[in-house]
Amino acid sequence: MTAKKKTSWSIGDLAREFDVTTRTIRFYEDEGLLQPERRGQTRVYSAADRTALKLILRGKRLGFSLAESRQLIQMYNPDANRAQLEALLGKIHERRAQLIQQLRDIEVMQLELDEAEQRCLEFLK
Amino acid sequence: MTAKKKTSWSIGDLAREFDVTTRTIRFYEDEGLLQPERRGQTRVYSAADRTALKLILRGKRLGFSLAESRQLIQMYNPDANRAQLEALLGKIHERRAQLIQQLRDIEVMQLELDEAEQRCLEFLK
DNA sequence: GGAGAAGTTTACGTTAACGTAAACTAGTAG
DNA sequence: CTACTAGTTTACGTTAACGTAAACTTCTCC
């Protein structure tokens, strides 16, 4: 009856959940995007790591590089000084502008897909 | 007074308009995404080429590979037989699904940026 | 106690998408 | 004629983001 809220994950857990390879997860650690702890040799991932991974993969789907995702993760931990925070605000605005452009792109592309579909269906009639 | 509607472009024209290098444009041709004509040695780009380039760059902003953009361009010329058209319809549905996922990703990310901004501003107060 | 299954490190390989450099040609302005 | 400017081909170089393989440890199960 005790609500079981998972609080730590193995590398295999995360790989399965997000459908990536363990190599990928270790790579992200090499790049400084994840910081799992160790139980002996073995990596143990926290909820923060899991969230970071989620951010990275969502970023990927939007065409962001790992460097850009690194920024996104930074925005999650406000452990910075004034100058850093102001730089962060700048990055936030940049990201937001990029997202807006992507929204426009998606709209246009959806319309074009509609037209393309119509043309296809017309030819198949 | 005659409405001047441009109907052909040089490689430099396109490079300037879309802010890419000429190398990039020639690369897309090597990859079969553009098919300019030649006046002597020199490439001459049609409105179709220009549209294709626009598609490619919009695709890039959404994180599409050139292979994926190649498909998008294909959808523009319905010069296919029945089987190809049906395959095309399948691709159209895939693309649409991907765009919908991206919309969701953008929504979530916008919310997160809002929160990140709030946290930043809070710390700066 | 042997065989998997899951984890680890180290290190070289691969692909996409161009960058960069060299060496050439063709038109054009002074 | 000369000096740009814009175009061309050829070809090797580069970066990001992992893939792949080898060789090893740890734990568990029968």
mmCIF file of C-alpha atoms (C1' of nucleotides) in Angstrom:
data_model
loop_
_atom_site.group_PDB
_atom_site.id
_atom_site.type_symbol
_atom_site.label_atom_id
_atom_site.label_comp_id
_atom_site.label_asym_id
_atom_site.label_seq_id
_atom_site.Cartn_x
_atom_site.Cartn_y
_atom_site.Cartn_z
ATOM 1 C CA MET A 1 0.000 0.000 0.000
ATOM 2 C CA THR A 2 3.028 2.277 0.392
ATOM 3 C CA ALA A 3 3.297 4.454 -2.694
ATOM 4 C CA LYS A 4 6.574 3.354 -4.255
ATOM 5 C CA LYS A 5 8.239 6.402 -5.713
ATOM 6 C CA LYS A 6 11.442 5.425 -7.355
ATOM 7 C CA THR A 7 14.334 7.621 -6.340
ATOM 8 C CA SER A 8 17.297 5.984 -8.058
ATOM 9 C CA TRP A 9 17.885 4.184 -11.333
ATOM 10 C CA SER A 10 20.461 1.933 -12.934
ATOM 11 C CA ILE A 11 21.862 2.729 -16.325
ATOM 12 C CA GLY A 12 19.821 -0.102 -17.776
ATOM 13 C CA ASP A 13 16.635 1.269 -16.240
ATOM 14 C CA LEU A 14 17.097 4.599 -17.948
ATOM 15 C CA ALA A 15 18.187 3.045 -21.219
ATOM 16 C CA ARG A 16 15.020 0.991 -21.336
ATOM 17 C CA GLU A 17 12.733 3.786 -20.230
ATOM 18 C CA PHE A 18 13.983 6.293 -22.794
ATOM 19 C CA ASP A 19 14.976 3.863 -25.497
ATOM 20 C CA VAL A 20 18.613 4.823 -25.807
ATOM 21 C CA THR A 21 21.770 2.738 -25.444
ATOM 22 C CA THR A 22 23.870 2.665 -22.304
ATOM 23 C CA ARG A 23 26.707 3.960 -24.447
ATOM 24 C CA THR A 24 24.680 7.070 -25.098
ATOM 25 C CA ILE A 25 24.029 7.619 -21.414
ATOM 26 C CA ARG A 26 27.701 7.241 -20.550
ATOM 27 C CA PHE A 27 28.550 9.585 -23.379
ATOM 28 C CA TYR A 28 26.317 12.258 -21.916
ATOM 29 C CA GLU A 29 28.146 11.824 -18.636
ATOM 30 C CA ASP A 30 31.504 12.266 -20.376
ATOM 31 C CA GLU A 31 30.119 15.468 -21.809
ATOM 32 C CA GLY A 32 29.203 16.631 -18.324
ATOM 33 C CA LEU A 33 25.441 16.497 -18.805
ATOM 34 C CA LEU A 34 24.831 13.783 -16.216
ATOM 35 C CA GLN A 35 26.488 13.230 -12.848
ATOM 36 C CA PRO A 36 25.486 9.872 -11.448
ATOM 37 C CA GLU A 37 26.878 8.690 -8.152
ATOM 38 C CA ARG A 38 28.695 5.423 -7.694
ATOM 39 C CA ARG A 39 27.936 2.383 -5.639
ATOM 40 C CA GLY A 40 31.277 0.699 -6.021
ATOM 41 C CA GLN A 41 31.896 0.778 -9.735
ATOM 42 C CA THR A 42 28.288 0.960 -10.697
ATOM 43 C CA ARG A 43 26.539 4.175 -11.648
ATOM 44 C CA VAL A 44 23.442 5.211 -9.706
ATOM 45 C CA TYR A 45 21.230 7.845 -11.244
ATOM 46 C CA SER A 46 19.152 10.340 -9.265
ATOM 47 C CA ALA A 47 15.862 11.970 -10.163
ATOM 48 C CA ALA A 48 17.857 15.018 -11.258
ATOM 49 C CA ASP A 49 19.860 12.890 -13.670
ATOM 50 C CA ARG A 50 16.680 11.392 -15.014
ATOM 51 C CA THR A 51 15.190 14.832 -15.551
ATOM 52 C CA ALA A 52 18.341 16.006 -17.272
ATOM 53 C CA LEU A 53 18.199 13.029 -19.599
ATOM 54 C CA LYS A 54 14.602 13.821 -20.400
ATOM 55 C CA LEU A 55 15.589 17.391 -21.232
ATOM 56 C CA ILE A 56 18.393 16.232 -23.489
ATOM 57 C CA LEU A 57 16.157 13.909 -25.467
ATOM 58 C CA ARG A 58 13.415 16.459 -25.827
ATOM 59 C CA GLY A 59 16.035 18.898 -27.020
ATOM 60 C CA LYS A 60 17.209 16.345 -29.554
ATOM 61 C CA ARG A 61 13.725 15.972 -30.964
ATOM 62 C CA LEU A 62 13.741 19.720 -31.531
ATOM 63 C CA GLY A 63 17.123 19.627 -33.197
ATOM 64 C CA PHE A 64 19.128 21.034 -30.318
ATOM 65 C CA SER A 65 22.782 20.164 -29.947
ATOM 66 C CA LEU A 66 24.162 18.776 -26.714
ATOM 67 C CA ALA A 67 25.800 22.129 -26.068
ATOM 68 C CA GLU A 68 22.402 23.758 -26.248
ATOM 69 C CA SER A 69 20.892 21.125 -24.007
ATOM 70 C CA ARG A 70 23.665 21.796 -21.547
ATOM 71 C CA GLN A 71 22.355 25.338 -21.342
ATOM 72 C CA LEU A 72 18.822 24.093 -20.847
ATOM 73 C CA ILE A 73 19.979 21.949 -17.948
ATOM 74 C CA GLN A 74 21.831 24.885 -16.448
ATOM 75 C CA MET A 75 18.593 26.800 -16.413
ATOM 76 C CA TYR A 76 17.283 24.151 -14.091
ATOM 77 C CA ASN A 77 19.818 24.716 -11.337
ATOM 78 C CA PRO A 78 19.855 28.328 -10.259
ATOM 79 C CA ASP A 79 23.183 27.941 -8.464
ATOM 80 C CA ALA A 80 24.745 30.918 -10.144
ATOM 81 C CA ASN A 81 25.862 34.426 -9.312
ATOM 82 C CA ARG A 82 24.299 37.607 -10.601
ATOM 83 C CA ALA A 83 26.290 37.836 -13.840
ATOM 84 C CA GLN A 84 25.580 34.201 -14.643
ATOM 85 C CA LEU A 85 21.896 34.640 -13.955
ATOM 86 C CA GLU A 86 21.705 37.577 -16.293
ATOM 87 C CA ALA A 87 23.501 35.632 -18.982
ATOM 88 C CA LEU A 88 21.009 32.868 -18.342
ATOM 89 C CA LEU A 89 18.105 35.224 -18.884
ATOM 90 C CA GLY A 90 19.614 36.105 -22.223
ATOM 91 C CA LYS A 91 19.809 32.465 -23.184
ATOM 92 C CA ILE A 92 16.239 31.951 -22.099
ATOM 93 C CA HIS A 93 15.121 34.687 -24.464
ATOM 94 C CA GLU A 94 17.147 33.221 -27.309
ATOM 95 C CA ARG A 95 15.625 29.791 -26.748
ATOM 96 C CA ARG A 96 12.179 31.261 -26.612
ATOM 97 C CA ALA A 97 12.719 33.075 -29.902
ATOM 98 C CA GLN A 98 13.954 29.857 -31.446
ATOM 99 C CA LEU A 99 10.881 27.988 -30.224
ATOM 100 C CA ILE A 100 8.626 30.627 -31.723
ATOM 101 C CA GLN A 101 10.388 30.299 -35.052
ATOM 102 C CA GLN A 102 9.942 26.542 -34.821
ATOM 103 C CA LEU A 103 6.252 27.001 -34.163
ATOM 104 C CA ARG A 104 5.955 29.069 -37.327
ATOM 105 C CA ASP A 105 7.938 26.475 -39.252
ATOM 106 C CA ILE A 106 5.681 23.721 -38.014
ATOM 107 C CA GLU A 107 2.549 25.604 -38.968
ATOM 108 C CA VAL A 108 3.776 26.191 -42.490
ATOM 109 C CA MET A 109 4.945 22.630 -42.805
ATOM 110 C CA GLN A 110 1.624 21.276 -41.613
ATOM 111 C CA LEU A 111 -0.173 23.271 -44.275
ATOM 112 C CA GLU A 112 2.222 21.987 -46.870
ATOM 113 C CA LEU A 113 1.695 18.429 -45.745
ATOM 114 C CA ASP A 114 -2.035 18.956 -46.076
ATOM 115 C CA GLU A 115 -1.593 20.167 -49.625
ATOM 116 C CA ALA A 116 0.796 17.367 -50.468
ATOM 117 C CA GLU A 117 -1.713 14.871 -49.168
ATOM 118 C CA GLN A 118 -4.457 16.405 -51.276
ATOM 119 C CA ARG A 119 -2.327 16.196 -54.384
ATOM 120 C CA CYS A 120 -1.521 12.559 -53.646
ATOM 121 C CA LEU A 121 -5.145 11.652 -53.074
ATOM 122 C CA GLU A 122 -6.150 13.504 -56.229
ATOM 123 C CA PHE A 123 -3.741 11.459 -58.290
ATOM 124 C CA LEU A 124 -4.915 8.239 -56.720
ATOM 125 C CA LYS A 125 -8.567 8.890 -57.478
ATOM 126 C CA MET B 1 6.102 49.689 -64.184
ATOM 127 C CA THR B 2 6.369 46.049 -65.239
ATOM 128 C CA ALA B 3 6.149 43.873 -62.154
ATOM 129 C CA LYS B 4 9.593 42.311 -61.941
ATOM 130 C CA LYS B 5 9.151 38.757 -60.796
ATOM 131 C CA LYS B 6 12.479 37.110 -60.551
ATOM 132 C CA THR B 7 12.531 33.727 -62.195
ATOM 133 C CA SER B 8 16.172 32.706 -61.925
ATOM 134 C CA TRP B 9 18.940 33.167 -59.399
ATOM 135 C CA SER B 10 22.690 32.866 -59.194
ATOM 136 C CA ILE B 11 24.333 30.865 -56.470
ATOM 137 C CA GLY B 12 25.399 34.079 -54.819
ATOM 138 C CA ASP B 13 21.858 35.441 -54.858
ATOM 139 C CA LEU B 14 20.575 32.433 -52.961
ATOM 140 C CA ALA B 15 23.515 32.367 -50.589
ATOM 141 C CA ARG B 16 22.852 35.971 -49.628
ATOM 142 C CA GLU B 17 19.101 35.611 -49.393
ATOM 143 C CA PHE B 18 19.183 32.574 -47.122
ATOM 144 C CA ASP B 19 22.446 33.296 -45.357
ATOM 145 C CA VAL B 20 24.282 30.127 -46.248
ATOM 146 C CA THR B 21 27.593 29.605 -48.045
ATOM 147 C CA THR B 22 27.853 28.707 -51.692
ATOM 148 C CA ARG B 23 29.621 25.569 -50.572
ATOM 149 C CA THR B 24 26.473 24.536 -48.765
ATOM 150 C CA ILE B 25 24.338 25.101 -51.845
ATOM 151 C CA ARG B 26 26.673 23.056 -54.021
ATOM 152 C CA PHE B 27 26.701 20.362 -51.389
ATOM 153 C CA TYR B 28 22.919 20.108 -51.534
ATOM 154 C CA GLU B 29 23.209 19.683 -55.264
ATOM 155 C CA ASP B 30 25.730 16.875 -54.826
ATOM 156 C CA GLU B 31 23.221 15.250 -52.538
ATOM 157 C CA GLY B 32 20.577 15.514 -55.220
ATOM 158 C CA LEU B 33 18.399 18.056 -53.447
ATOM 159 C CA LEU B 34 18.855 20.812 -55.997
ATOM 160 C CA GLN B 35 19.066 20.596 -59.785
ATOM 161 C CA PRO B 36 20.137 23.940 -61.209
ATOM 162 C CA GLU B 37 20.640 24.350 -64.935
ATOM 163 C CA ARG B 38 23.837 25.605 -66.488
ATOM 164 C CA ARG B 39 24.626 28.622 -68.550
ATOM 165 C CA GLY B 40 28.053 27.571 -69.671
ATOM 166 C CA GLN B 41 29.768 26.524 -66.475
ATOM 167 C CA THR B 42 27.644 28.665 -64.245
ATOM 168 C CA ARG B 43 24.701 27.364 -62.274
ATOM 169 C CA VAL B 44 21.291 28.953 -62.767
ATOM 170 C CA TYR B 45 18.654 28.270 -60.147
ATOM 171 C CA SER B 46 14.912 28.133 -60.855
ATOM 172 C CA ALA B 47 12.022 28.996 -58.590
ATOM 173 C CA ALA B 48 11.687 25.286 -57.856
ATOM 174 C CA ASP B 49 15.294 25.151 -56.670
ATOM 175 C CA ARG B 50 14.707 28.176 -54.518
ATOM 176 C CA THR B 51 11.637 26.584 -52.961
ATOM 177 C CA ALA B 52 13.546 23.372 -52.353
ATOM 178 C CA LEU B 53 16.276 25.305 -50.593
ATOM 179 C CA LYS B 54 13.695 27.001 -48.437
ATOM 180 C CA LEU B 55 12.273 23.608 -47.512
ATOM 181 C CA ILE B 56 15.692 22.259 -46.618
ATOM 182 C CA LEU B 57 16.503 25.165 -44.333
ATOM 183 C CA ARG B 58 13.134 25.069 -42.634
ATOM 184 C CA GLY B 59 13.674 21.357 -42.129
ATOM 185 C CA LYS B 60 17.050 22.091 -40.601
ATOM 186 C CA ARG B 61 15.544 24.473 -38.098
ATOM 187 C CA LEU B 62 13.267 21.635 -37.032
ATOM 188 C CA GLY B 63 16.145 19.202 -36.727
ATOM 189 C CA PHE B 64 15.468 17.256 -39.915
ATOM 190 C CA SER B 65 18.295 15.497 -41.697
ATOM 191 C CA LEU B 66 18.939 16.071 -45.372
ATOM 192 C CA ALA B 67 17.539 12.629 -46.079
ATOM 193 C CA GLU B 68 14.307 13.672 -44.431
ATOM 194 C CA SER B 69 14.259 16.940 -46.338
ATOM 195 C CA ARG B 70 14.736 14.961 -49.505
ATOM 196 C CA GLN B 71 11.438 13.268 -48.716
ATOM 197 C CA LEU B 72 9.774 16.598 -48.066
ATOM 198 C CA ILE B 73 10.896 17.829 -51.457
ATOM 199 C CA GLN B 74 9.611 14.662 -53.097
ATOM 200 C CA MET B 75 6.212 15.416 -51.666
ATOM 201 C CA TYR B 76 6.271 18.577 -53.699
ATOM 202 C CA ASN B 77 6.527 16.914 -57.091
ATOM 203 C CA PRO B 78 3.776 14.377 -57.554
ATOM 204 C CA ASP B 79 5.530 12.725 -60.473
ATOM 205 C CA ALA B 80 5.152 9.251 -59.090
ATOM 206 C CA ASN B 81 3.223 6.080 -59.742
ATOM 207 C CA ARG B 82 0.554 4.604 -57.531
ATOM 208 C CA ALA B 83 2.884 2.647 -55.254
ATOM 209 C CA GLN B 84 5.135 5.640 -54.779
ATOM 210 C CA LEU B 85 2.199 7.873 -54.001
ATOM 211 C CA GLU B 86 0.968 5.501 -51.345
ATOM 212 C CA ALA B 87 4.425 5.335 -49.830
ATOM 213 C CA LEU B 88 4.419 9.112 -49.905
ATOM 214 C CA LEU B 89 1.150 9.242 -48.000
ATOM 215 C CA GLY B 90 2.752 7.093 -45.354
ATOM 216 C CA LYS B 91 5.676 9.478 -45.069
ATOM 217 C CA ILE B 92 3.288 12.396 -44.836
ATOM 218 C CA HIS B 93 1.601 10.789 -41.849
ATOM 219 C CA GLU B 94 4.949 10.090 -40.201
ATOM 220 C CA ARG B 95 6.038 13.677 -40.658
ATOM 221 C CA ARG B 96 2.758 14.931 -39.301
ATOM 222 C CA ALA B 97 3.109 12.758 -36.220
ATOM 223 C CA GLN B 98 6.624 14.067 -35.712
ATOM 224 C CA LEU B 99 5.431 17.660 -35.985
ATOM 225 C CA ILE B 100 2.750 16.994 -33.394
ATOM 226 C CA GLN B 101 5.342 15.580 -31.031
ATOM 227 C CA GLN B 102 7.460 18.653 -31.616
ATOM 228 C CA LEU B 103 4.521 20.874 -30.808
ATOM 229 C CA ARG B 104 4.118 19.092 -27.493
ATOM 230 C CA ASP B 105 7.843 19.387 -26.835
ATOM 231 C CA ILE B 106 7.756 23.091 -27.564
ATOM 232 C CA GLU B 107 4.794 23.650 -25.264
ATOM 233 C CA VAL B 108 6.499 21.891 -22.391
ATOM 234 C CA MET B 109 9.748 23.664 -23.040
ATOM 235 C CA GLN B 110 8.055 27.051 -23.126
ATOM 236 C CA LEU B 111 6.537 26.380 -19.741
ATOM 237 C CA GLU B 112 9.896 25.360 -18.406
ATOM 238 C CA LEU B 113 11.518 28.478 -19.786
ATOM 239 C CA ASP B 114 8.848 30.527 -18.037
ATOM 240 C CA GLU B 115 9.636 28.828 -14.754
ATOM 241 C CA ALA B 116 13.365 29.162 -15.282
ATOM 242 C CA GLU B 117 12.920 32.851 -15.939
ATOM 243 C CA GLN B 118 10.868 33.246 -12.777
ATOM 244 C CA ARG B 119 13.541 31.537 -10.727
ATOM 245 C CA CYS B 120 16.205 33.755 -12.240
ATOM 246 C CA LEU B 121 14.250 36.927 -11.587
ATOM 247 C CA GLU B 122 13.502 35.764 -8.076
ATOM 248 C CA PHE B 123 17.193 35.357 -7.327
ATOM 249 C CA LEU B 124 18.009 38.715 -8.824
ATOM 250 C CA LYS B 125 15.476 40.565 -6.687
ATOM 251 C "C1'" DG C 1 31.351 -23.746 -9.674
ATOM 252 C "C1'" DG C 2 29.918 -22.608 -14.180
ATOM 253 C "C1'" DA C 3 26.959 -19.872 -16.974
ATOM 254 C "C1'" DG C 4 24.422 -15.849 -17.841
ATOM 255 C "C1'" DA C 5 23.094 -11.087 -17.239
ATOM 256 C "C1'" DA C 6 24.359 -6.505 -16.268
ATOM 257 C "C1'" DG C 7 27.715 -3.603 -15.293
ATOM 258 C "C1'" DT C 8 32.603 -1.409 -16.243
ATOM 259 C "C1'" DT C 9 36.878 0.842 -18.983
ATOM 260 C "C1'" DT C 10 39.516 1.806 -23.090
ATOM 261 C "C1'" DA C 11 39.890 2.851 -27.593
ATOM 262 C "C1'" DC C 12 39.323 2.957 -32.406
ATOM 263 C "C1'" DG C 13 35.538 3.515 -36.170
ATOM 264 C "C1'" DT C 14 31.698 5.862 -38.477
ATOM 265 C "C1'" DT C 15 28.346 9.178 -40.531
ATOM 266 C "C1'" DA C 16 26.410 13.650 -41.645
ATOM 267 C "C1'" DA C 17 27.072 18.143 -43.030
ATOM 268 C "C1'" DC C 18 29.576 20.962 -44.306
ATOM 269 C "C1'" DG C 19 34.653 24.005 -43.919
ATOM 270 C "C1'" DT C 20 38.775 25.202 -46.087
ATOM 271 C "C1'" DA C 21 42.313 25.616 -49.391
ATOM 272 C "C1'" DA C 22 44.287 25.535 -53.983
ATOM 273 C "C1'" DA C 23 44.167 26.316 -58.645
ATOM 274 C "C1'" DC C 24 41.474 27.570 -62.466
ATOM 275 C "C1'" DT C 25 38.087 30.455 -65.786
ATOM 276 C "C1'" DA C 26 35.142 34.255 -67.359
ATOM 277 C "C1'" DG C 27 33.211 38.755 -67.254
ATOM 278 C "C1'" DT C 28 33.823 43.692 -66.228
ATOM 279 C "C1'" DA C 29 35.450 48.328 -64.709
ATOM 280 C "C1'" DG C 30 39.026 51.633 -65.087
ATOM 281 C "C1'" DC D 1 46.124 45.470 -70.149
ATOM 282 C "C1'" DT D 2 45.285 44.684 -65.469
ATOM 283 C "C1'" DA D 3 42.929 43.973 -61.423
ATOM 284 C "C1'" DC D 4 38.667 42.576 -59.268
ATOM 285 C "C1'" DT D 5 34.660 39.891 -58.479
ATOM 286 C "C1'" DA D 6 32.057 35.907 -58.963
ATOM 287 C "C1'" DG D 7 31.957 31.691 -60.466
ATOM 288 C "C1'" DT D 8 34.039 26.707 -61.021
ATOM 289 C "C1'" DT D 9 36.355 21.837 -59.751
ATOM 290 C "C1'" DT D 10 38.928 18.783 -56.782
ATOM 291 C "C1'" DA D 11 40.101 17.112 -52.626
ATOM 292 C "C1'" DC D 12 41.442 16.711 -47.994
ATOM 293 C "C1'" DG D 13 39.958 18.268 -43.083
ATOM 294 C "C1'" DT D 14 36.742 18.768 -39.196
ATOM 295 C "C1'" DT D 15 33.086 18.266 -35.596
ATOM 296 C "C1'" DA D 16 29.269 16.113 -33.229
ATOM 297 C "C1'" DA D 17 27.231 12.197 -31.535
ATOM 298 C "C1'" DC D 18 27.443 8.255 -30.846
ATOM 299 C "C1'" DG D 19 28.580 2.723 -32.636
ATOM 300 C "C1'" DT D 20 31.257 -1.232 -31.993
ATOM 301 C "C1'" DA D 21 34.507 -4.357 -30.176
ATOM 302 C "C1'" DA D 22 37.493 -6.294 -26.664
ATOM 303 C "C1'" DA D 23 38.587 -7.516 -22.232
ATOM 304 C "C1'" DC D 24 37.319 -7.298 -17.570
ATOM 305 C "C1'" DT D 25 34.395 -7.570 -12.829
ATOM 306 C "C1'" DT D 26 30.164 -8.748 -9.909
ATOM 307 C "C1'" DC D 27 26.028 -10.920 -8.842
ATOM 308 C "C1'" DT D 28 22.720 -14.379 -9.133
ATOM 309 C "C1'" DC D 29 20.763 -18.730 -10.200
ATOM 310 C "C1'" DC D 30 20.737 -23.700 -10.686
#
